[in-house]
PDB file of C-alpha atoms in Angstrom:
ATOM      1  CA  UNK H   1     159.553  88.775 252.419  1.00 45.00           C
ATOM      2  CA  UNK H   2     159.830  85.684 254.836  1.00 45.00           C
ATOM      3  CA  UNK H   3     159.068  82.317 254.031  1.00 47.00           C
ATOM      4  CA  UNK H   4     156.064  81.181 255.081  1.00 53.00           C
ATOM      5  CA  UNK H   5     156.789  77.677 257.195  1.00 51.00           C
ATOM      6  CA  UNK H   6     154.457  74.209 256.175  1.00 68.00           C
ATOM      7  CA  UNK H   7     152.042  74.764 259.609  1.00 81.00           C
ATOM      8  CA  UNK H   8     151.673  78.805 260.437  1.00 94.00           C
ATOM      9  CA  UNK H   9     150.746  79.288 264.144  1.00 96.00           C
ATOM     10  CA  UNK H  10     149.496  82.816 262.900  1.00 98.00           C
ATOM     11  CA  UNK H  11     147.334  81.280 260.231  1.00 98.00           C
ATOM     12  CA  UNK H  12     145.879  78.426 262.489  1.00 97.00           C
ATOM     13  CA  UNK H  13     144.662  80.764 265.430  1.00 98.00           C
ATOM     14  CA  UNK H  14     143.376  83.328 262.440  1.00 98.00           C
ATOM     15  CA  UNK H  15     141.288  80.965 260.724  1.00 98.00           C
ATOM     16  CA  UNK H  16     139.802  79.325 264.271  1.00 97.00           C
ATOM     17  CA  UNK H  17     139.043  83.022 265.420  1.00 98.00           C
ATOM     18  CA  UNK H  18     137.805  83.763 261.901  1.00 98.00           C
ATOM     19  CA  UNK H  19     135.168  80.623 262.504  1.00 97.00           C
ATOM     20  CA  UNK H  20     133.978  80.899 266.314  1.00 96.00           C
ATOM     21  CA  UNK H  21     133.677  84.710 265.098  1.00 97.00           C
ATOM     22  CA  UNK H  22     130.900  83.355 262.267  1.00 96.00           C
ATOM     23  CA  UNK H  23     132.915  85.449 259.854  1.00 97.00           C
ATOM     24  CA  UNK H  24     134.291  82.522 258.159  1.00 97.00           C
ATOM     25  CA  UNK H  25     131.061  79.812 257.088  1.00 97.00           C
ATOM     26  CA  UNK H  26     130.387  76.690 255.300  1.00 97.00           C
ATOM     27  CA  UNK H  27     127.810  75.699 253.143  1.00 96.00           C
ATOM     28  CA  UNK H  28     127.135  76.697 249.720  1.00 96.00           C
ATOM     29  CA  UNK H  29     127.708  80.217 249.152  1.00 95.00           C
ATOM     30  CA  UNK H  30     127.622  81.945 244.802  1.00 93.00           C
ATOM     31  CA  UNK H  31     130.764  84.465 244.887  1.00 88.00           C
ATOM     32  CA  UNK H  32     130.715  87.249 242.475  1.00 82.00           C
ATOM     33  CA  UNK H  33     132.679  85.092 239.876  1.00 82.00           C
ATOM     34  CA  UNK H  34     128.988  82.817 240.065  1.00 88.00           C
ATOM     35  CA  UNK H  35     131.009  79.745 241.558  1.00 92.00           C
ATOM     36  CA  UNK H  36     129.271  77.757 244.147  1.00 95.00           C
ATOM     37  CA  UNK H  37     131.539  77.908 247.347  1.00 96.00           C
ATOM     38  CA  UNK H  38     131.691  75.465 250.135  1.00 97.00           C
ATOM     39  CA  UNK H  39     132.802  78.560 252.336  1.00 97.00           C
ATOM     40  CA  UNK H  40     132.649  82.534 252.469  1.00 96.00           C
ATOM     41  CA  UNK H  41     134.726  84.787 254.819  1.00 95.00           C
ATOM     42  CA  UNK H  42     132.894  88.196 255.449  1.00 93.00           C
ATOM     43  CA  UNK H  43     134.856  90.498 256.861  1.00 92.00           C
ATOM     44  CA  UNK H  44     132.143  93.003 257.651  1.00 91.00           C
ATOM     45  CA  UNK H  45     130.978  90.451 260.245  1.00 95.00           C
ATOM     46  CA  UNK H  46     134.035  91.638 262.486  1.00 95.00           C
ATOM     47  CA  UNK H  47     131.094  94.213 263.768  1.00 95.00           C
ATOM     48  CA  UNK H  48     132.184  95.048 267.306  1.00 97.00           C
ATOM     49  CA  UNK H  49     135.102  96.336 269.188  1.00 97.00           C
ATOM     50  CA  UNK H  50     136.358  93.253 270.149  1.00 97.00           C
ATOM     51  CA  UNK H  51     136.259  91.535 266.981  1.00 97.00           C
ATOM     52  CA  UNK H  52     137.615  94.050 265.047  1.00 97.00           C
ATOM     53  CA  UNK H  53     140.781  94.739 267.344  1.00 98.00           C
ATOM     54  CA  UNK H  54     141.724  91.079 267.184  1.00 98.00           C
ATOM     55  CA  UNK H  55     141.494  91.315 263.656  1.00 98.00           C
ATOM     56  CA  UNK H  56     143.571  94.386 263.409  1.00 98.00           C
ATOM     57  CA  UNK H  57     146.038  92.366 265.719  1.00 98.00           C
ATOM     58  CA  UNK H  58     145.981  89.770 263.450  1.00 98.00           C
ATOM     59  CA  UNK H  59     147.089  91.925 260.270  1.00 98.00           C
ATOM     60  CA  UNK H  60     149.888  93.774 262.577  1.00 98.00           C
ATOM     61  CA  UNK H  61     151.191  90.529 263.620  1.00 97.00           C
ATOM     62  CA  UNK H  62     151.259  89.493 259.570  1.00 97.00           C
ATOM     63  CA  UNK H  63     152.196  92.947 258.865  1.00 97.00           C
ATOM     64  CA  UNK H  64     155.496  93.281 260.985  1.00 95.00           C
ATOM     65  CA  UNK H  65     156.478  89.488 260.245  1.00 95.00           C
ATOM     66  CA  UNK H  66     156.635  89.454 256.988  1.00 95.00           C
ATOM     67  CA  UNK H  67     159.349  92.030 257.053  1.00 94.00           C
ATOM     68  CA  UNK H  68     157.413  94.298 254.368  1.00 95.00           C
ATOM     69  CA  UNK H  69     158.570  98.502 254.397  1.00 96.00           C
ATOM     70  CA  UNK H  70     156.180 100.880 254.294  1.00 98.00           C
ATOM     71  CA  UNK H  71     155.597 104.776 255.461  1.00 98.00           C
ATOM     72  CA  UNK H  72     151.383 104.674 255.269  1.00 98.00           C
ATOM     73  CA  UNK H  73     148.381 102.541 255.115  1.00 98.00           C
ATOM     74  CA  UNK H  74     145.489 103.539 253.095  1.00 98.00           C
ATOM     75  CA  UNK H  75     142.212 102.085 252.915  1.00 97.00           C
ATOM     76  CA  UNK H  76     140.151 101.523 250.006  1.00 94.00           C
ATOM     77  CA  UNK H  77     136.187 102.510 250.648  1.00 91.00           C
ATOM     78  CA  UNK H  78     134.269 101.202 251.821  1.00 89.00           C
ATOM     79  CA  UNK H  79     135.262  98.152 253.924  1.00 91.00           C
ATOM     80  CA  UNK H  80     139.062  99.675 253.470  1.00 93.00           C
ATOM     81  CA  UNK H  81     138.400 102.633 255.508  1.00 95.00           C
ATOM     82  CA  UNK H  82     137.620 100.845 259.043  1.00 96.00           C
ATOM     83  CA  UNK H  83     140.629  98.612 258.216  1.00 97.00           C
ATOM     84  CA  UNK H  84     143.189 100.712 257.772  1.00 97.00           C
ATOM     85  CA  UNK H  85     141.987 102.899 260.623  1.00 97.00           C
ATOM     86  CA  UNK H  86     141.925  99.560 263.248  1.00 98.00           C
ATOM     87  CA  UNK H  87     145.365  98.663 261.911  1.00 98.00           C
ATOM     88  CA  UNK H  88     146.821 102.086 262.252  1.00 98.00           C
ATOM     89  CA  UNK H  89     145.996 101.804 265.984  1.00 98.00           C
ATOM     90  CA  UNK H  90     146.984  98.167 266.313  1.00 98.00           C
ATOM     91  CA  UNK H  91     150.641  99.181 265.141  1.00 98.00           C
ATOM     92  CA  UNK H  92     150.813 102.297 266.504  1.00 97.00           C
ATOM     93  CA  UNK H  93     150.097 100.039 270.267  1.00 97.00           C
ATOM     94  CA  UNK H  94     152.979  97.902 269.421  1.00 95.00           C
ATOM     95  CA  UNK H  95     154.863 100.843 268.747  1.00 95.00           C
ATOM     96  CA  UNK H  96     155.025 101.202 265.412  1.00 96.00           C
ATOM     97  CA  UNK H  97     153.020 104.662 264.598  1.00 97.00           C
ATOM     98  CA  UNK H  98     152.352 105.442 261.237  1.00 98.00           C
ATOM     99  CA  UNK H  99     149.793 107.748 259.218  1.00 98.00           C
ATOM    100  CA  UNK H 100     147.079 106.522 257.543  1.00 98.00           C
ATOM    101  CA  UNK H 101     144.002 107.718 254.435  1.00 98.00           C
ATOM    102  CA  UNK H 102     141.240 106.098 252.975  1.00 97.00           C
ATOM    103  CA  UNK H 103     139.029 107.483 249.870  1.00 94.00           C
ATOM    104  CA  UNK H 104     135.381 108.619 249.210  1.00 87.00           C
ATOM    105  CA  UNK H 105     133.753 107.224 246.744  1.00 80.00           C
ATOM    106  CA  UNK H 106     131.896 110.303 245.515  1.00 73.00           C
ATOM    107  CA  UNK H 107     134.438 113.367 245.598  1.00 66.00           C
ATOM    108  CA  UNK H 108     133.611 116.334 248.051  1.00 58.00           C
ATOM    109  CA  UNK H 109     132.693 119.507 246.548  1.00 57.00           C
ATOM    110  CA  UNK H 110     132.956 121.749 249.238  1.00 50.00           C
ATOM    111  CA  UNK H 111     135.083 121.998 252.728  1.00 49.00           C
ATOM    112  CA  UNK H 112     139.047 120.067 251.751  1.00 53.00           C
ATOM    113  CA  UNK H 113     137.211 119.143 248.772  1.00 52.00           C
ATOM    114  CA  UNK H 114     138.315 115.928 247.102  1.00 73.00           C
ATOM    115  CA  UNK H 115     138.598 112.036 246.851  1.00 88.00           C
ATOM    116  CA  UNK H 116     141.183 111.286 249.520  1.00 94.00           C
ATOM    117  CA  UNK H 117     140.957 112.229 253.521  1.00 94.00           C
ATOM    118  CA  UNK H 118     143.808 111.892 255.845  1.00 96.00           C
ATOM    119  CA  UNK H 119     147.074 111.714 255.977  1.00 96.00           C
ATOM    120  CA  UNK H 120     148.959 113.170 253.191  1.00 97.00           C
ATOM    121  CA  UNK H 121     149.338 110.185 250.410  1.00 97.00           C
ATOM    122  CA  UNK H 122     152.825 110.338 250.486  1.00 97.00           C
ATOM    123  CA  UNK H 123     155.790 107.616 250.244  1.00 98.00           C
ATOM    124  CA  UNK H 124     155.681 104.009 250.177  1.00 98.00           C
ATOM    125  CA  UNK H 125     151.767 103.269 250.838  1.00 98.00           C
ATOM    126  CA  UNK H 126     150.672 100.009 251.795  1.00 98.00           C
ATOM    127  CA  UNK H 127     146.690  99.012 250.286  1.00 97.00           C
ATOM    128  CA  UNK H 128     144.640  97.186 253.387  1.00 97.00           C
ATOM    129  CA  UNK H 129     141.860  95.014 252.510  1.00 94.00           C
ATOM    130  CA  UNK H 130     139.645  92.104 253.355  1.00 93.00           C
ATOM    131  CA  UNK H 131     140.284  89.651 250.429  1.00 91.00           C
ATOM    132  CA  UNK H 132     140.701  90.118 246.697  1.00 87.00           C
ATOM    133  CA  UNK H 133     138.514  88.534 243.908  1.00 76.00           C
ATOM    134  CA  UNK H 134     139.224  90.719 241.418  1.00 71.00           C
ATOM    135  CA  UNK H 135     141.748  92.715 242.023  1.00 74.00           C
ATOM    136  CA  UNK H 136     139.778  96.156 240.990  1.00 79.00           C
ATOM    137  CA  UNK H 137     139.557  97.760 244.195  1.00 82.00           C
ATOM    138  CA  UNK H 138     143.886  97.413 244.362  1.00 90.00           C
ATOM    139  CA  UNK H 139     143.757  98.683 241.143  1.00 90.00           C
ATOM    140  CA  UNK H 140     141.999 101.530 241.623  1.00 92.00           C
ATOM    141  CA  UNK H 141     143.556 102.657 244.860  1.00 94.00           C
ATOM    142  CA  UNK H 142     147.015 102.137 242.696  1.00 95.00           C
ATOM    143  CA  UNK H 143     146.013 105.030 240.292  1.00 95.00           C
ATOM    144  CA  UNK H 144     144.657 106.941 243.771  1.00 96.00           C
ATOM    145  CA  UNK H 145     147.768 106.587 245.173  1.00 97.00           C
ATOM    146  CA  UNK H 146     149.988 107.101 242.239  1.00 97.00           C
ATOM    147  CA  UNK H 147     147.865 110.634 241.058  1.00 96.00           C
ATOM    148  CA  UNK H 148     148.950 111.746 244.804  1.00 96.00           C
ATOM    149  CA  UNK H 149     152.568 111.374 243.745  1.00 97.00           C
ATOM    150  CA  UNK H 150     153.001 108.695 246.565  1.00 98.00           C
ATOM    151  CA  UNK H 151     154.400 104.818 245.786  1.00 98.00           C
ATOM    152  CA  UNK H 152     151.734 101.577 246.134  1.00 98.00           C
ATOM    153  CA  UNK H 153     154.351  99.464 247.711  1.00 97.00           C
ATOM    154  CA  UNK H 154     152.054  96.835 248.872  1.00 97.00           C
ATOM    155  CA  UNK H 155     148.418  94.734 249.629  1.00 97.00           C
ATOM    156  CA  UNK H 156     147.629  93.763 252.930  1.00 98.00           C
ATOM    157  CA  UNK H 157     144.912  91.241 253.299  1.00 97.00           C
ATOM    158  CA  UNK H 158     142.537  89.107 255.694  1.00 97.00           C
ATOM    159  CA  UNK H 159     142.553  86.106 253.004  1.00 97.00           C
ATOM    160  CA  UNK H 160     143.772  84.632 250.112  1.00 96.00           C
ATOM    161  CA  UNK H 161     141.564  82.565 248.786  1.00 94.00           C
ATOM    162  CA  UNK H 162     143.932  80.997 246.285  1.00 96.00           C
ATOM    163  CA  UNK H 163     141.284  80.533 243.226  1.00 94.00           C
ATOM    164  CA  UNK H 164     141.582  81.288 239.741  1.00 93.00           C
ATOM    165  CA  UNK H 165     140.111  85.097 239.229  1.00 91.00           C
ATOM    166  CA  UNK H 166     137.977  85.359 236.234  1.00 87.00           C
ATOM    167  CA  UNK H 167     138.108  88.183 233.087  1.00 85.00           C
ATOM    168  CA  UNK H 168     135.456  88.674 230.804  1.00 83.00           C
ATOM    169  CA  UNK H 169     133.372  85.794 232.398  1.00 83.00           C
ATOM    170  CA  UNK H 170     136.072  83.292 231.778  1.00 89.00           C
ATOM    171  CA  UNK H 171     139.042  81.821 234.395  1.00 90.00           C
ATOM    172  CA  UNK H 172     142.377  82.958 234.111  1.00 92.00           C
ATOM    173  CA  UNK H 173     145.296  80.884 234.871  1.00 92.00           C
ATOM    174  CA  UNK H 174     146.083  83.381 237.700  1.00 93.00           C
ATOM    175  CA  UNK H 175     144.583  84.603 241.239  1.00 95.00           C
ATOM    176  CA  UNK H 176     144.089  87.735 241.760  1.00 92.00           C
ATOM    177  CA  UNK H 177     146.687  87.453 244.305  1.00 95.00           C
ATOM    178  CA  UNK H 178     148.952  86.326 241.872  1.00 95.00           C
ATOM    179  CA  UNK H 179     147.780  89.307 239.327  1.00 93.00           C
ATOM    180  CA  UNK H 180     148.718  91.737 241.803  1.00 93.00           C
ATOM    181  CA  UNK H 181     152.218  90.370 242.418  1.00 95.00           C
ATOM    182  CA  UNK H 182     153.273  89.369 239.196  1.00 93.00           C
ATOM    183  CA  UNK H 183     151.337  91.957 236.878  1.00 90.00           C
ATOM    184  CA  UNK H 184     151.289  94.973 238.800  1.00 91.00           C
ATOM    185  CA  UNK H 185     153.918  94.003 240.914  1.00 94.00           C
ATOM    186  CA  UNK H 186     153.074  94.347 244.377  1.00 95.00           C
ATOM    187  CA  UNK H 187     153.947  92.608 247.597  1.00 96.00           C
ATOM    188  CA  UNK H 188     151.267  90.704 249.236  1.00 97.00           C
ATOM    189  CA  UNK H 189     150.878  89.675 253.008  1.00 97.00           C
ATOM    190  CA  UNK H 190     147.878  87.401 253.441  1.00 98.00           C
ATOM    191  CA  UNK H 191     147.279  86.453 257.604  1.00 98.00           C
ATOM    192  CA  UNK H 192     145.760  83.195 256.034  1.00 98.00           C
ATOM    193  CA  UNK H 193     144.937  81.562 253.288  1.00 97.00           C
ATOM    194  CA  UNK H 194     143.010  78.307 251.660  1.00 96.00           C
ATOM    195  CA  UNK H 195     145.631  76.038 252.546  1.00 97.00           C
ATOM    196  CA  UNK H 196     145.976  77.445 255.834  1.00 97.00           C
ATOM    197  CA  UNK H 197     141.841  76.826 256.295  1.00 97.00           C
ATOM    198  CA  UNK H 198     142.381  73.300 254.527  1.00 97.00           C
ATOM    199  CA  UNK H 199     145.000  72.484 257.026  1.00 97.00           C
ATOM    200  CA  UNK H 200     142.893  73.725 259.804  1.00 97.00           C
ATOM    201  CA  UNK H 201     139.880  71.520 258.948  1.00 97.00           C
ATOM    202  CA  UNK H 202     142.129  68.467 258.443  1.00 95.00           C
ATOM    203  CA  UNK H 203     143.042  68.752 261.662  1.00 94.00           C
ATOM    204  CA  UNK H 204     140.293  69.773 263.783  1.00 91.00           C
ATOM    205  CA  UNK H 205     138.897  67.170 266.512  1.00 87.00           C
ATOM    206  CA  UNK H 206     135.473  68.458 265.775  1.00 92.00           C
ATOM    207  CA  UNK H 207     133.492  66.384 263.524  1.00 92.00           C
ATOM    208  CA  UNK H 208     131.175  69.042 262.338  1.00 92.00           C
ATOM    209  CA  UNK H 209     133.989  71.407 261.456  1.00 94.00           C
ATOM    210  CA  UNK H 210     136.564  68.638 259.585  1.00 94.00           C
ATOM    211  CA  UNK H 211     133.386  67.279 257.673  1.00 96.00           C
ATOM    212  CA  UNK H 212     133.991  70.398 255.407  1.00 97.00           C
ATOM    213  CA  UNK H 213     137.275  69.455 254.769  1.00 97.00           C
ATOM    214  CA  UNK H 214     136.327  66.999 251.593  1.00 97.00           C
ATOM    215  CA  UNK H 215     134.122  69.886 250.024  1.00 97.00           C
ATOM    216  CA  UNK H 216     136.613  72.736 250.674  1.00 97.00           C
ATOM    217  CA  UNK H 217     139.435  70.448 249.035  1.00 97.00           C
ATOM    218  CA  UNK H 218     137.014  69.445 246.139  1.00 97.00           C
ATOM    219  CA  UNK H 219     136.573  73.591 245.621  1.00 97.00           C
ATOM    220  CA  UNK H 220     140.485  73.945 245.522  1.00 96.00           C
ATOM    221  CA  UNK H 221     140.879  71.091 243.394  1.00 96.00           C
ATOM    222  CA  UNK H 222     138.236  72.785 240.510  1.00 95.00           C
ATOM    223  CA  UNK H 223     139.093  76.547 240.992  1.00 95.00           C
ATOM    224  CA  UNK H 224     142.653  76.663 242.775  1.00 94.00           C
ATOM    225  CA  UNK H 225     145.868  78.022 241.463  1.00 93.00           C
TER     226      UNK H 225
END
C-alpha cells in the first residue's frame, strides 16, 4: 500500500463533493454507537446517476492508487450491492474490467437458488462499502466469501471515520478500521477520512462551512483513535 501524503488532493475534492452533494452534514446527528455527532455521511444520498458515478470514480481513483491486488469486488447487501456494481463499471471505463457479486439477504429457494448472485466468488475478493462502524457487515461477507472457497483480500470504503468502535456497549481502544486490519487482517483503502474532512474545514474560505471545524475536532478529540 502507498503512503498516504500530509494534504490528499483525492481526499480534499472527495470530501467537498461529498458536502455540495448533502451527503456529508453537520449538526448533531446519534450514530448507532448512541454518540452525538457533529457530522454524518450518508451514502445512500448519492441517489442519481450523476452522483453515484462520481462516487464510483472516486473509489476507482482510491482503488488503483493505492496499489491494492485483487481479481473481484463483491458487495455486501444492501447498500453494497449498488456499490460494487457502480465501481465495477467505473474500472472497467478506465480499463480495468473485472467481475463482480453481491449477496441476498434472505436465500433464494427456487431458480440459481442461494445467498450469492453474480460472478463466481472466486480468488482474491475485494469487500466495497460505504463506511464501517462496526465492522459486522465485513465480517459477515468474510465468512460469505470464504464458504465460496474464494480469498477476502480487502475493504474498500467511502469513509473512515477514525472513532473508537464500541463492543458490548463499551469503547474499544480500536476503530473498526483498525479491527479489520489488525484483527482480521485485511487491507483497507478509505477515499477520505476524518482528518481529511478536519483538514478540509480548516481550510475552507467559507465561514459557515469552517465554523464546524471546532465541533468536528472536539468529536475527534473524545471518540478518535
Amino acid at each position: 500500500m502507498t503512503t498516504r501524503p500530509t494534504t490528499d488532493p483525492l481526499a480534499q475534492d472527495f470530501v467537498r463533493f461529498a458536502v455540495e452533494a448533502g451527503v456529508l452534514r453537520f449538526g448533531e446527528f446519534k450514530t448507532k454507537a448512541g454518540r452525538l455527532s457533529p457530522y454524518f455521511f450518508n451514502a445512500g444520498l448519492f441517489d442519481d446517476g450523476a452522483k453515484l458515478g462520481r462516487l464510483a470514480e472516486f473509489y476507482a481513483r482510491r482503488l488503483i492508487a493505492s496499489g491494492l491486488q485483487f481479481d473481484m469486488l463483491f458487495g455486501p447487501a444492501y447498500k453494497g450491492i449498488t456499490l460494487a456494481a457502480a465501481v465495477a463499471i467505473e474500472l472497467a471505463r478506465q480499463g480495468r474490467n473485472v467481475p463482480f457479486a453481491y449477496n441476498r439477504k434472505e436465500a433464494k429457494d427456487h431458480g440459481e437458488g442461494g445467498t450469492l448472485v453474480g460472478a463466481k466468488v472466486a480468488g482474491r475478493v475485494l469487500i466495497i462499502d460505504d463506511v464501517m462502524s462496526a465492522g459486522t457487515s465485513v465480517r459477515e461477507s468474510i465468512a460469505m466469501i470464504q464458504a465460496a472457497g474464494a480469498t477476502p483480500c480487502g475493504v474498500a470504503i467511502a469513509l473512515d471515520r477514525q472513532e473508537k468502535a464500541t463492543d458490548g456497549g463499551a469503547d474499544t481502544p480500536w476503530s473498526a478500521v483498525q479491527y479489520v486490519q489488525q484483527q482480521l487482517g485485511l487491507e483497507v483503502a478509505a477515499i477520505a477520512t476524518l482528518s481529511d474532512l478536519l483538514q478540509y474545514l480548516q481550510s475552507n474560505a467559507d465561514g459557515a462551512l469552517s465554523a464546524h471545524f471546532g465541533a468536528v475536532a472536539a468529536y475527534r478529540e473524545r471518540y478518535g483513535v
